[in-house]
Coordinates of C-alpha atoms and ligand atoms in Angstrom, one line a residue:
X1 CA 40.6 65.6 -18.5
X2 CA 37.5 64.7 -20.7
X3 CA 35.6 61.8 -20.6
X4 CA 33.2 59.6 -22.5
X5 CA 30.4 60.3 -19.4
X6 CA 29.5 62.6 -17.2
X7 CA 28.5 59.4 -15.1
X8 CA 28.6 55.7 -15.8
X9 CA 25.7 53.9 -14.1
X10 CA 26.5 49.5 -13.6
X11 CA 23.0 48.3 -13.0
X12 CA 19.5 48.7 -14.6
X13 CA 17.5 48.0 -11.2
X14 CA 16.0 50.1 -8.8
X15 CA 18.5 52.2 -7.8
X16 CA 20.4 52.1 -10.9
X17 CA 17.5 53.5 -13.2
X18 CA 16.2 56.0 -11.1
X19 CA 20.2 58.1 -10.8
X20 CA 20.7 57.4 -14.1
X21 CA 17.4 59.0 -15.5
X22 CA 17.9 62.1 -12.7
X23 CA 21.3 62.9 -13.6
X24 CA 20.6 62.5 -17.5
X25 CA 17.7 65.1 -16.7
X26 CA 20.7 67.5 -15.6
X27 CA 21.7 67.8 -18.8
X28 CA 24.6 65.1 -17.7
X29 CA 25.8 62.9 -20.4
X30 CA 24.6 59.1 -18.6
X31 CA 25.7 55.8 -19.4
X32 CA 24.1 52.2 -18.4
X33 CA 24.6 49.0 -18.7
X34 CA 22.7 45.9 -17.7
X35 CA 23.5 42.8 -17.9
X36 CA 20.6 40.9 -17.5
X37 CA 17.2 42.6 -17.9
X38 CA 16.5 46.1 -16.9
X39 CA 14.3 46.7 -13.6
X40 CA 16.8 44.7 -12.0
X41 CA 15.7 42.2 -9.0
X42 CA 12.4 44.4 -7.8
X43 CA 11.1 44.4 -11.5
X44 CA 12.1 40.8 -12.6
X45 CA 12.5 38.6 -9.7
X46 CA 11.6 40.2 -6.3
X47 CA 8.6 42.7 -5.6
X48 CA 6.4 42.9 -8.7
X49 CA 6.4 39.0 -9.6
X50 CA 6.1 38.7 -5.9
X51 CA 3.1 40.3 -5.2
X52 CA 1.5 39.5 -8.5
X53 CA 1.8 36.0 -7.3
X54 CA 0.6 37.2 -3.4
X55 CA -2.3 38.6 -5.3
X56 CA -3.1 35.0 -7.1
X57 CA -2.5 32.9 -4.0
X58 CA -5.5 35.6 -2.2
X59 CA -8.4 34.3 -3.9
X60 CA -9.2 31.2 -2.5
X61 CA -9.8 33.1 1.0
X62 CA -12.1 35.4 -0.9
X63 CA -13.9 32.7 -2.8
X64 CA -14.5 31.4 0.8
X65 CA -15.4 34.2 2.5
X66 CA -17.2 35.1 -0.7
X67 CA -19.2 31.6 0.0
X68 CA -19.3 32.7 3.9
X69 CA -21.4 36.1 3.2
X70 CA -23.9 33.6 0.9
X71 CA -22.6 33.9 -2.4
X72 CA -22.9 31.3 -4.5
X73 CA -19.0 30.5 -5.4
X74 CA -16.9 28.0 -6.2
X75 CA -13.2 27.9 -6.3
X76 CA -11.8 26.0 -9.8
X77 CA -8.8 24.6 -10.2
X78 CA -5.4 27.3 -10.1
X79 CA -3.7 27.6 -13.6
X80 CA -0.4 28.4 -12.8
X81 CA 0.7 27.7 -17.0
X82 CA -1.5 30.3 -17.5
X83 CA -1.2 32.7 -14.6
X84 CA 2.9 32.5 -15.2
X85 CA 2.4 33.7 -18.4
X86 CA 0.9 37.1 -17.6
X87 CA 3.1 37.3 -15.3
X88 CA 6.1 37.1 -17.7
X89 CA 4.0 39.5 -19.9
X90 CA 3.7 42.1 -17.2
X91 CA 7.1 41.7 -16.5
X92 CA 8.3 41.9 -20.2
X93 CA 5.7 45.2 -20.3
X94 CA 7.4 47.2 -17.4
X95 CA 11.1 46.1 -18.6
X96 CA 10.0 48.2 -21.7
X97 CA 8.5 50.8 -19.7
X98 CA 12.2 51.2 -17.8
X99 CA 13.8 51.4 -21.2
X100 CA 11.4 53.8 -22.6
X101 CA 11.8 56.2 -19.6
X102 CA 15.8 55.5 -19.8
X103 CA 15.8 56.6 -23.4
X104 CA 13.6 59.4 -22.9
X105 CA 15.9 60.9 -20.7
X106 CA 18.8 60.3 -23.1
X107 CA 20.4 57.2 -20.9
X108 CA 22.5 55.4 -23.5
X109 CA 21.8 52.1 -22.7
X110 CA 24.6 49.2 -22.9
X111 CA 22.7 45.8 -22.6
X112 CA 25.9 43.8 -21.5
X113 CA 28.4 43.1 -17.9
X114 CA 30.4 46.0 -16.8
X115 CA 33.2 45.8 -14.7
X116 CA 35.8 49.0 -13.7
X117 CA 39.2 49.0 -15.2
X118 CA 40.6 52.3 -12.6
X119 CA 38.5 54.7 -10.8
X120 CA 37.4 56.1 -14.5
X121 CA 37.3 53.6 -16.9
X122 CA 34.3 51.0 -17.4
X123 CA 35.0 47.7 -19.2
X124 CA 31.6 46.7 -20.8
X125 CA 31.4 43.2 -22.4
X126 CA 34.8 42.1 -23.6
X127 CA 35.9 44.9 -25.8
X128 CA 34.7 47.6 -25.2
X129 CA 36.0 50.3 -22.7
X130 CA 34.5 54.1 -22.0
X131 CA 35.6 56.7 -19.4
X132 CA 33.3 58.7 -16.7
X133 CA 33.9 61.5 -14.4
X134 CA 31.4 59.4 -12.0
X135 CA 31.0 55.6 -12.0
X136 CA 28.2 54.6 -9.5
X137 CA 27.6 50.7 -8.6
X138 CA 24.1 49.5 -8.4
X139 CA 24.6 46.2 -9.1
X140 CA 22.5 44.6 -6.5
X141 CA 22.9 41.5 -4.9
X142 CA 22.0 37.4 -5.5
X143 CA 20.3 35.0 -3.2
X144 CA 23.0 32.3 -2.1
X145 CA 22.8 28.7 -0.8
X146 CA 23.7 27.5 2.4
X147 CA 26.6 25.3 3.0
X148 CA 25.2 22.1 2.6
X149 CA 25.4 18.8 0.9
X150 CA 23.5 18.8 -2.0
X151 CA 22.2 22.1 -1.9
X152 CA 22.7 22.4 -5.8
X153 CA 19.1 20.6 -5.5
X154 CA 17.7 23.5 -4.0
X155 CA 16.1 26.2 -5.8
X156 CA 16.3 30.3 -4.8
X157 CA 13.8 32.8 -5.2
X158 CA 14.8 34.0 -8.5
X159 CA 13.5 30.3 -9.4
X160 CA 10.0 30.7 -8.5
X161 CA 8.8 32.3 -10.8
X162 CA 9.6 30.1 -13.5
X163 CA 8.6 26.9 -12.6
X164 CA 7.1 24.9 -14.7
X165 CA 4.7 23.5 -13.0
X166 CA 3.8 23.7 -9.6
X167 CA 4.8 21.3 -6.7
X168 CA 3.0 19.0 -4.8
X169 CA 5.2 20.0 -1.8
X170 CA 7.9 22.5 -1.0
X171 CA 10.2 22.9 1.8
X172 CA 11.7 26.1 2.2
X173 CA 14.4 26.9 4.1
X174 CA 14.8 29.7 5.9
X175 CA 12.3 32.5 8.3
X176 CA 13.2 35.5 6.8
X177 CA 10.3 37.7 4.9
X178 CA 11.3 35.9 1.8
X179 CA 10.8 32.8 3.2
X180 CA 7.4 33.4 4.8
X181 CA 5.9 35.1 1.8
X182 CA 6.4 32.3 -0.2
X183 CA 5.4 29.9 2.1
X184 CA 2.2 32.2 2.3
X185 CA 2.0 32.5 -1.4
X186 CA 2.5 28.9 -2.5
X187 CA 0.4 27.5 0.7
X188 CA -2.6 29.7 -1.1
X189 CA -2.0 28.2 -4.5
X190 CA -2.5 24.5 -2.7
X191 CA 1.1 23.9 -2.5
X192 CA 1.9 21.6 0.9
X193 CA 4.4 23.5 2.5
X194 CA 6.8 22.8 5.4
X195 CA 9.2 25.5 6.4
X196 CA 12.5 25.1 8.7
X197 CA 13.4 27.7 10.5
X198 CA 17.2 27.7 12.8
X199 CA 15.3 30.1 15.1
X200 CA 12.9 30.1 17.5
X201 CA 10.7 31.6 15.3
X202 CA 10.0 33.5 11.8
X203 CA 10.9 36.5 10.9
X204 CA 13.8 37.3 13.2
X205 CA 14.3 41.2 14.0
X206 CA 10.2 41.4 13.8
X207 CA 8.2 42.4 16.8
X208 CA 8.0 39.4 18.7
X209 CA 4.2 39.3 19.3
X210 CA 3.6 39.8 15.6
X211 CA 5.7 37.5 14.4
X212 CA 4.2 34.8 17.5
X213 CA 0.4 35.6 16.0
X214 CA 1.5 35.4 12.4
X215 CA 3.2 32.1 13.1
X216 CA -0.1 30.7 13.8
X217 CA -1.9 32.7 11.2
X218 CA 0.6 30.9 9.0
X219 CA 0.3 27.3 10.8
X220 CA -3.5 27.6 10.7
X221 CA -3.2 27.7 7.0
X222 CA -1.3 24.6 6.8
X223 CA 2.1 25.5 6.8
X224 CA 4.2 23.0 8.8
X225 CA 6.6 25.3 10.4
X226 CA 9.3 23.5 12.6
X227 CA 11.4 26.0 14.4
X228 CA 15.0 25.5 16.0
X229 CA 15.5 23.0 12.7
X230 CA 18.3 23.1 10.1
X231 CA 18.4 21.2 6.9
X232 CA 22.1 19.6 7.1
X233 CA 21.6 17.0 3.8
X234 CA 20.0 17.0 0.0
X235 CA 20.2 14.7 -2.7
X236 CA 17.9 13.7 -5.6
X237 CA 15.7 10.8 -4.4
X238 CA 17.2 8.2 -6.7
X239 CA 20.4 9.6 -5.8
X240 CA 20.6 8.9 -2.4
X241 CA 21.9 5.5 -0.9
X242 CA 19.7 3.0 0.1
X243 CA 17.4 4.2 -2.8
X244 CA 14.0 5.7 -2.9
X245 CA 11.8 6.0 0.0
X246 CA 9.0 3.3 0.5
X247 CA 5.2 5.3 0.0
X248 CA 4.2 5.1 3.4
X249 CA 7.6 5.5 5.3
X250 CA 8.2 8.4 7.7
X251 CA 10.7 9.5 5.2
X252 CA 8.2 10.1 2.3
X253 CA 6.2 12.3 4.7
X254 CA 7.0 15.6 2.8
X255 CA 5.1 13.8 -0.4
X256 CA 7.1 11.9 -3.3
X257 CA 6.7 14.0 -6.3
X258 CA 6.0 12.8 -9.8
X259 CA 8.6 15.1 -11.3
X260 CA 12.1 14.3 -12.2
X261 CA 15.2 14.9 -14.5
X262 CA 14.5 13.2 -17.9
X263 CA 16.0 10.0 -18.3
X264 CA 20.0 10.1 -19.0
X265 CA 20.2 13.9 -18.2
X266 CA 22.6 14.6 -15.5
X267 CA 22.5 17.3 -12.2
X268 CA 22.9 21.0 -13.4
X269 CA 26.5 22.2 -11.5
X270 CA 25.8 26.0 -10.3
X271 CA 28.4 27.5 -12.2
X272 CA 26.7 25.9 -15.3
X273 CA 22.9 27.6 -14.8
X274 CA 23.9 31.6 -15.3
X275 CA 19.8 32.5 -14.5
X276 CA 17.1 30.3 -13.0
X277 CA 15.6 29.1 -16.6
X278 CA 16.5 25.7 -15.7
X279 CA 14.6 25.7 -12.7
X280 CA 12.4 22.7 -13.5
X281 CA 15.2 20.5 -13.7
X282 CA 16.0 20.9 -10.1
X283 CA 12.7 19.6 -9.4
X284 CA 12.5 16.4 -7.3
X285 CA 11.4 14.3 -5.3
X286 CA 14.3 15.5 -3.3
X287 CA 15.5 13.8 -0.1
X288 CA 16.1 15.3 3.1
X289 CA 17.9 15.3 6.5
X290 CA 17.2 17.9 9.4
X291 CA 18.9 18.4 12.0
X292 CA 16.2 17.4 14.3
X293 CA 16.4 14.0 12.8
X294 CA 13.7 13.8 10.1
X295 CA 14.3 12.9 7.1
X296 CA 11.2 13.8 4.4
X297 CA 11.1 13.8 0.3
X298 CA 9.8 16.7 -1.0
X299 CA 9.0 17.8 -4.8
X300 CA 11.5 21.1 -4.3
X301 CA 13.4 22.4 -1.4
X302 CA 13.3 26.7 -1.8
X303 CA 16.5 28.2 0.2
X304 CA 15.0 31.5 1.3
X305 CA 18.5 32.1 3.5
X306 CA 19.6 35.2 2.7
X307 CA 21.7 37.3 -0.1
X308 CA 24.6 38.6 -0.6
X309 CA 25.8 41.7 -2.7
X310 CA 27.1 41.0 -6.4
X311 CA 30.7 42.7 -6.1
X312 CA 32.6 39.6 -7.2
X313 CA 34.7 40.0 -10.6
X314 CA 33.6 43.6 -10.9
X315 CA 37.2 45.2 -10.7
X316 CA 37.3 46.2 -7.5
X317 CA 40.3 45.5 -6.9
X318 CA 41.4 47.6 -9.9
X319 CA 40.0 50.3 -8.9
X320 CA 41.1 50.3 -5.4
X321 CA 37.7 50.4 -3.6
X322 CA 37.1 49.2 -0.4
X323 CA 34.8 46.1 0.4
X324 CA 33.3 44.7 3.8
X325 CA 32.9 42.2 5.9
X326 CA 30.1 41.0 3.9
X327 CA 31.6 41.9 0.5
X328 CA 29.6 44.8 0.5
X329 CA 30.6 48.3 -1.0
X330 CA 31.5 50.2 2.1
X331 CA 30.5 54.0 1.2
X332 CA 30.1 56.8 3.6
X333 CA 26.5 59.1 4.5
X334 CA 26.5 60.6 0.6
X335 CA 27.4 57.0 -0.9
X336 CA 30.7 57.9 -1.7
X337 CA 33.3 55.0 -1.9
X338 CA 36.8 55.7 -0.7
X339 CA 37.5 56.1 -4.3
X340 CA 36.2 59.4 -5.1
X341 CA 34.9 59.1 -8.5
X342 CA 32.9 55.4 -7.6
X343 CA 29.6 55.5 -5.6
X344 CA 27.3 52.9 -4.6
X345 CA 24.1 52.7 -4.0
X346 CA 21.6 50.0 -3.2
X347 CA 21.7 46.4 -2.1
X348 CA 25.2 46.2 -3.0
X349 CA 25.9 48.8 0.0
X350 CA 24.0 46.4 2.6
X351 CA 22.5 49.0 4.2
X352 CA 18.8 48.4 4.4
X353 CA 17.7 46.2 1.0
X354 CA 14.6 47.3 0.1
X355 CA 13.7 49.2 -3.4
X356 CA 12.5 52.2 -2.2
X357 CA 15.7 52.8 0.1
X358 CA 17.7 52.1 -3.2
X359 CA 15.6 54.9 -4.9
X360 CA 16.1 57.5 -2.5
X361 CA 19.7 56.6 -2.3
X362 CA 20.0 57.1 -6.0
X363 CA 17.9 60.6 -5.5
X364 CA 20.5 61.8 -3.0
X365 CA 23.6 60.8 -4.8
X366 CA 22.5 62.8 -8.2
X367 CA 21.5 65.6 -5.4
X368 CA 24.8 65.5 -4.3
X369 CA 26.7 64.9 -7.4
X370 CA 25.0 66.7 -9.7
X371 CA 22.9 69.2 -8.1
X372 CA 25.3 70.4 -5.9
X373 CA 23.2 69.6 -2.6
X374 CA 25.0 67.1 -0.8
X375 CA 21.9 64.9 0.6
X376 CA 22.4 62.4 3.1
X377 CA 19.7 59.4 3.1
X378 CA 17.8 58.9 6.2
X379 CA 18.1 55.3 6.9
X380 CA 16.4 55.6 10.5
X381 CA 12.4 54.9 10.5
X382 CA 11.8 53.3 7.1
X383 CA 8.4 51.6 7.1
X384 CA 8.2 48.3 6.0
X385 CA 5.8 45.3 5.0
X386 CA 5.8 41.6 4.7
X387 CA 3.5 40.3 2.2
X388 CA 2.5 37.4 4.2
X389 CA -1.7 36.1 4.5
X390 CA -2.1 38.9 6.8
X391 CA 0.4 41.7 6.2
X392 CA 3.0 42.5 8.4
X393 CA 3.2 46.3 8.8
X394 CA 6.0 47.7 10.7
X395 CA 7.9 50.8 11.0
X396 CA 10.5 51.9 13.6
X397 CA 11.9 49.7 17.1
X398 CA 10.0 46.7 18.4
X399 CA 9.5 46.9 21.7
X400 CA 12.3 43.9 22.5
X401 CA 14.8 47.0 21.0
X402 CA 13.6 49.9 22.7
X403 CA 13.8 47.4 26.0
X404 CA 17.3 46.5 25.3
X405 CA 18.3 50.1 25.0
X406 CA 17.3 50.2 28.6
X407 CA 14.7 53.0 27.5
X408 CA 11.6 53.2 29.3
X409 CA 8.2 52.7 27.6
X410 CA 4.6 52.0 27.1
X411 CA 3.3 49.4 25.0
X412 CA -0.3 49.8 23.6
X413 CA -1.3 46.8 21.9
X414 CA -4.7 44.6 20.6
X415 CA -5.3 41.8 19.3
X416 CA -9.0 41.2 17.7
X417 CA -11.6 39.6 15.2
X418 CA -11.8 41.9 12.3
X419 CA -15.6 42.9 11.4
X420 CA -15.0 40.9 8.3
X421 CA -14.5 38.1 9.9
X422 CA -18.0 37.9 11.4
X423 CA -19.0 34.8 9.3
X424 CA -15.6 33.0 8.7
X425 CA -13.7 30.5 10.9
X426 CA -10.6 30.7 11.7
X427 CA -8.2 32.5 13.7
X428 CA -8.5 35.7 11.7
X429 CA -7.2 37.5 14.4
X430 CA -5.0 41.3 14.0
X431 CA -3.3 43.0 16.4
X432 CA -2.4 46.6 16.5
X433 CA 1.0 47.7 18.9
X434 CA 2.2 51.3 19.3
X435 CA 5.4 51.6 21.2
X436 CA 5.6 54.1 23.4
X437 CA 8.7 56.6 24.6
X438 CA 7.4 57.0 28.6
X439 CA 9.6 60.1 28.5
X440 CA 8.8 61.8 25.2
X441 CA 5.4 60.0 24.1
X442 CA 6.9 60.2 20.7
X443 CA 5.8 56.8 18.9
X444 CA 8.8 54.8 19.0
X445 CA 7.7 51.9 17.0
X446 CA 4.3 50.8 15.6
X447 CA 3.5 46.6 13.9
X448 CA 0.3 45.5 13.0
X449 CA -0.5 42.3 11.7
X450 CA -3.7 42.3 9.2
X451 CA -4.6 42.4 5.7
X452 CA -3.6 45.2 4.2
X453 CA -0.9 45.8 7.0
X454 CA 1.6 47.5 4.1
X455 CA -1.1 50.0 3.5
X456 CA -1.7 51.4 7.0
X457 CA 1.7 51.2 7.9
X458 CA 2.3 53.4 4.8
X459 CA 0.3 56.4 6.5
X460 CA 1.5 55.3 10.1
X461 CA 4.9 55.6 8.8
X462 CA 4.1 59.6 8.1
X463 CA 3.2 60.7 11.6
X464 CA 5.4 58.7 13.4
X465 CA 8.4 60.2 11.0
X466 CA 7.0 63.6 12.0
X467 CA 7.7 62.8 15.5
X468 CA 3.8 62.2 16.3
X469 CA 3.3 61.2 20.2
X470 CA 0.6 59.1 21.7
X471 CA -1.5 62.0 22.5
X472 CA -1.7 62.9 18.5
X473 CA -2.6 59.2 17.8
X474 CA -5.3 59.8 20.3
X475 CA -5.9 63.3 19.4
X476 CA -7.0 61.6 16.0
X477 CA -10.7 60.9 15.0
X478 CA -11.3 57.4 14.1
X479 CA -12.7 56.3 10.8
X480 CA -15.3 53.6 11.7
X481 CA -15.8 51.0 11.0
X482 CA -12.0 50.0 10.2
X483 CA -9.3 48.0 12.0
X484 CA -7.1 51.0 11.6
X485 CA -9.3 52.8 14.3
X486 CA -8.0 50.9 16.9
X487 CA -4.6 53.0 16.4
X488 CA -6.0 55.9 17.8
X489 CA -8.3 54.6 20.5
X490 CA -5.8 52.6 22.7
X491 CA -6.2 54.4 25.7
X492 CA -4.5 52.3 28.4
X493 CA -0.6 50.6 28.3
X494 CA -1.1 46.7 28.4
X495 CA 2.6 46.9 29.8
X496 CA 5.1 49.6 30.8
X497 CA 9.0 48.4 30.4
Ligands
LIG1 P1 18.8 45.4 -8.2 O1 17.4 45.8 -8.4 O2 19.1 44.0 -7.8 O3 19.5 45.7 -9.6 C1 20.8 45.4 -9.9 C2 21.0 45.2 -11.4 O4 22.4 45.2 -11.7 C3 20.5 43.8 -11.8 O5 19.6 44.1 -12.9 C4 21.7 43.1 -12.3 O6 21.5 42.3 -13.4 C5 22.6 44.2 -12.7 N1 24.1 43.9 -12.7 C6 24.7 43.3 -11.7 N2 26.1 43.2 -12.0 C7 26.2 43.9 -13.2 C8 27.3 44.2 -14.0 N3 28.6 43.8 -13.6 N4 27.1 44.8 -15.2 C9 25.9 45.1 -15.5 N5 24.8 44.9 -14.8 C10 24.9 44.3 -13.6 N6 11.9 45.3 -1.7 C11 10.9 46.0 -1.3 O7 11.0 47.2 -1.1 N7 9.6 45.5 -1.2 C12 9.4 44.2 -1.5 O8 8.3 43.7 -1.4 C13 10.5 43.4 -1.9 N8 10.3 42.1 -2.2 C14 11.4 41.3 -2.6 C15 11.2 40.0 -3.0 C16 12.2 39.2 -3.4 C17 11.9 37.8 -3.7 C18 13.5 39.8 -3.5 C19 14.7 38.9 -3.9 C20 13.7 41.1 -3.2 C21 12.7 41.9 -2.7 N9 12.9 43.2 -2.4 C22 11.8 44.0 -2.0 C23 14.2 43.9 -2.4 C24 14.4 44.7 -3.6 O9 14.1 44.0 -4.8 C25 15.8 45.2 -3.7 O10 16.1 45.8 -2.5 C26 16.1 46.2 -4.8 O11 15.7 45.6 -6.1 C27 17.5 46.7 -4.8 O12 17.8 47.5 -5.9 P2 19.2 47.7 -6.5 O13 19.1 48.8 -7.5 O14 20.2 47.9 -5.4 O15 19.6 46.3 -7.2

C-alpha cells in the first residue's frame, strides 16, 4: 500500500519538532501540522517565556545586593508593556527558527488541527485528508481548572504572559512547580502574592527539607503562602451578592484592584476564548472564599492546578487507540500505541512532562521506527529544576521515597550562608542533601536548594546516572570557593534511615 507519508507528525512542540526533523533527515517523507504556533507549550507558553520572565523578576535582588557590595544603584520602576514585548518578539524569533529548521529538513508543514480518521489516515482542517505509514501524537497537553464556582474568573498559565498589565495582587492556586515559580516570578516584579496550597506544603513529591527551606525562602520574600487551604468560591467583585467589599474589611485584604471588564461587556464563557488573548478581561477585583474561611478580593486569581493531555476530539476513537485513566495515550517502552501504525510521544503520554523527556522520546521513536534500533527511553533518574528565587535542583529519590521502600540509607545534608551573602540580610540560606544507599553507596538521590540549583544539578545529574557512590563525591576535588563544594566534602551522615 502507498501512502501520502512516510510519517505524519500532530504537534509542532517539543517532541513533535524534534521526530519530525530526525526522521525527515532519513530521507523519510514527514508531515506536520500545528494548530496553533510551532514550538508548542515549552516555546510559546511554558519554559522560554518562563524563564525570560524568572530572569526579569531577578534584578531587584541584584540591584540590592548590588547596593549591599557599595554600588551606587537604584532600582526604577518594572516596565512590564515593555518587557512583554520582547518577550513576544523572542518568542515570535524562535517560532521562525523551528520552521526554518522544519523546512530545512524537508518537514512539510500543515499550519491547521489534525485529527486521525483510521490508523493511516490524518484529517487536517476540514477538508483535507492524507495517508501515513506512521502517525505519531505529540499533541501535548492544556492546563485545566478546578471544579469550582466561578473558576471561569481564573486565569491559567498560558495567561501570564499576556497580560496587559500587571496586577496589584494575585492569588494562585495551587503548589506545584508552576505555581511556585510564578509566585516567585510575579513576587520579584512587586506583585503581592498569596498562594493556597491543599497540602501541607509546596511542591508535593519534592524533598521534604527543600521544599520546608524554600517555603520560607519564598515567605521571606512576601509571599503569603497558606497551606492545607482550598479555594471553594469565585465571582467578579460586582458580581457577588451583597456587592463590593468595604476598603478596609477583612474581605478586601487580598487588595481591590482598579481593573475591570469595560462597561456593558459581559463574562467570557470558556468555550468562547480558544487561546489566552483575552486574558485581561478576566482581570478583577475578583472575590474569594477559602475553605479555611477567608474570604479576600484579589486583582486575578492564577489556577496553577495541574494539566491534562489534549486527546479530546482527536479521533481516537476512530482509530481504535487506547486511552487512560487520565485520558492519556497509553503506549508501551518504544511509544508504540496498541495501534501499530500510531505512536505517542510527550505530555500527551503522561509519563514525565518535561521538554527534554519529550525530546528524547521523540529521538527513540525515529531510532526505532526509522533507524531500525528499537530504543527504549530511560525514564528513571531525570534531573530536574524548579525555577523558583533559589533554584530547586533535584535528581533521583528524596529521601521520604528511598525510606518508604524500606531501603536503608545515609543522608548527607547542609544548610548554609552562601559567601555571597556576606553583606545581605535575609535568610539566604542553601542546602545541599545527598542520599545515600547504606548498602551500595551509590547516590540515590541528590536536592539542593540555591541559585543556580538547575545548573549544578545538571552535572550532579551525570555522575549520579553513572552510578557514582559517596566515595567518588568525596574522591572529588572541590572548586573553592563555590557552594557546589560542599557536595563533595560532606563527610559525616546527619541521619541514617
Ligand atoms: P507541546 O510542547 O505542548 O506541543 C504540543 C503541540 O501540539 C502544541 O503546539 C499544540 O498546539 C499542538 N496540537 C495539539 N493538538 C493538535 C492537533 N489536533 N492538531 C495540530 N496540532 C495540535 N519543561 C521543562 O523541561 N522545563 C521547564 O522549565 C518547563 N517549564 C514549564 C512551564 C510552564 C508554565 C508549562 C506549562 C510547562 C513547562 N514545562 C517545562 C513542560 C514542557 O513545556 C512540556 O513538557 C513540553 O512542552 C511537552 O512537549 P510536547 O511535545 O509533548 O507538547
Amino acid at each position: 500500500m502507498s501512502f501520502d507519508y512516510d510519517l505524519f507528525v500532530i504537534g509542532g512542540g517539543s517532541g513533535g519538532v524534534r521526530a519530525a526533523r530526525m526522521a525527515a533527515e532519513t530521507g523519510a517523507r514527514v508531515g506536520l501540522a500545528e494548530e496553533s504556533r510551532m514550538g508548542g507549550t515549552c516555546v510559546i507558553r511554558g519554559c522560554v517565556p518562563k524563564k525570560l520572565m524568572v530572569y526579569a523578576s531577578g534584578y531587584p535582588d541584584q540591584v540590592a545586593a548590588a547596593q549591599a557590595y557599595g554600588w551606587d544603584a537604584t532600582l526604577g520602576d518594572f516596565d512590564w508593556t515593555r518587557f512583554r514585548g520582547k518577550l513576544h518578539a523572542e518568542l515570535d524569533r524562535l517560532e521562525a527558527v523551528y520552521r526554518k529548521l522544519l523546512h530545512g529538513s524537508k518537514v512539510e508543514i500543515h499550519d491547521a488541527r489534525a485529527v486521525l480518521e483510521d490508523p493511516h489516515t490524518v484529517r487536517i482542517g476540514d477538508d483535507k485528508t492524507v495517508t501515513a505509514k506512521h502517525i505519531l501524537i505529540a499533541t501535548g497537553g492544556h492546563p485545566v481548572r478546578p471544579d469550582v464556582t466561578g473558576a471561569k474568573w481564573g486565569l491559567v498559565s498560558n495567561d501570564m504572559f499576556l497580560l496587559d498589565r500587571l496586577p496589584e495582587t494575585l492569588l494562585i492556586v495551587g503548589g506545584g512547580y508552576i505555581a511556585c515559580e510564578f509566585a516567585c516570578i510575579m513576587a520579584g516584579l512587586g506583585v503581592k502574592v498569596t498562594m493556597y496550597v491543599r497540602g501541607a506544603q509546596i511542591l508535593k513529591g519534592f524533598d521534604d527539607e527543600a521544599r520546608g527551606l524554600l517555603a520560607e525562602a519564598m515567605r521571606h520574600r512576601g509571599i503569603d503562602i497558606h497551606t492545607g487551604t482550598s479555594l471553594t468560591e469565585m465571582t467578579r467583585e460586582g458580581d457577588r451578592p451583597g456587592g463590593p467589599v468595604p476598603s478596609g474589611s477583612d474581605a478586601a485584604s487580598g487588595g481591590v484592584a482598579t481593573m475591570g471588564l469595560p462597561a456593558g461587556e459581559r463574562p467570557v464563557a470558556d468555550d468562547e476564548r480558544p487561546d489566552a488573548a483575552d486574558a485581561s478581561r478576566r482581570a478583577g477585583p475578583i472575590w474569594t472564599r477559602a475553605t479555611n474561611g477567608t474570604s479576600a478580593v484579589f486583582d486575578h486569581v492564577l489556577f496553577a492546578t495541574g494539566r491534562a493531555p489534549n486527546t479530546d476530539n482527536l479521533g481516537l476513537d476512530d482509530a481504535g487507540v487506547t486511552l487512560g485513566r487520565h485520558h492519556e495515550i497509553v503506549v508501551d517502552d518504544y511509544s508504540q500505541t496498541n495501534v501499530p501504525s500510531v505512536y505517542a510521544i510527550g505530555d500527551v503520554t503522561d509519563r514525565v512532562q518535561l521538554t527534554p523527556v519529550a525530546i528524547r522520546e521523540g529521538m527513540a521513536f525515529v531510532e526505532t521506527v526509522f533507524k531500525g534500533k528499537p530504543t527504549a527511553v530511560d525514564h528513571e533518574l531525570i534531573a530536574s529544576a524548579v525555577f523558583t528565587q533559589p533554584e530547586l535542583g533535584s535528581i533521583g529519590e528524596t529521601e521520604e521515597q528511598v525510606a518508604a521502600r524500606g531501603e536503608a540509607a545515609e543522608i548527607y545534608a547542609t544548610t548554609f550562608r552562601p559567601m555571597q551573602t556576606a553583606f545581605i540580610d535575609g535568610p539566604g540560606r542553601v542546602m545541599m542533601k545527598l542520599v545515600v544507599s547504606a548498602e551500595t553507596r551509590k547516590v540515590l538521590g541528590c536536592h539542593i536548594v540555591a541559585d543556580h540549583a538547575g545548573e549544578m544539578i545538571q552535572m550532579a545529574a551525570i555522575a549520579i546516572r553513572m552510578g557514582a557512590t559517596k566515595e567518588d563525591f568525596d574522591r572529588t576535588c572541590a572548586v573553592h570557593p563555590t557552594m557546589a563544594e560542599e557536595m563533595v566534602t560532606m563527610r559525616h551522615p546527619v541521619r541514617k534511615t
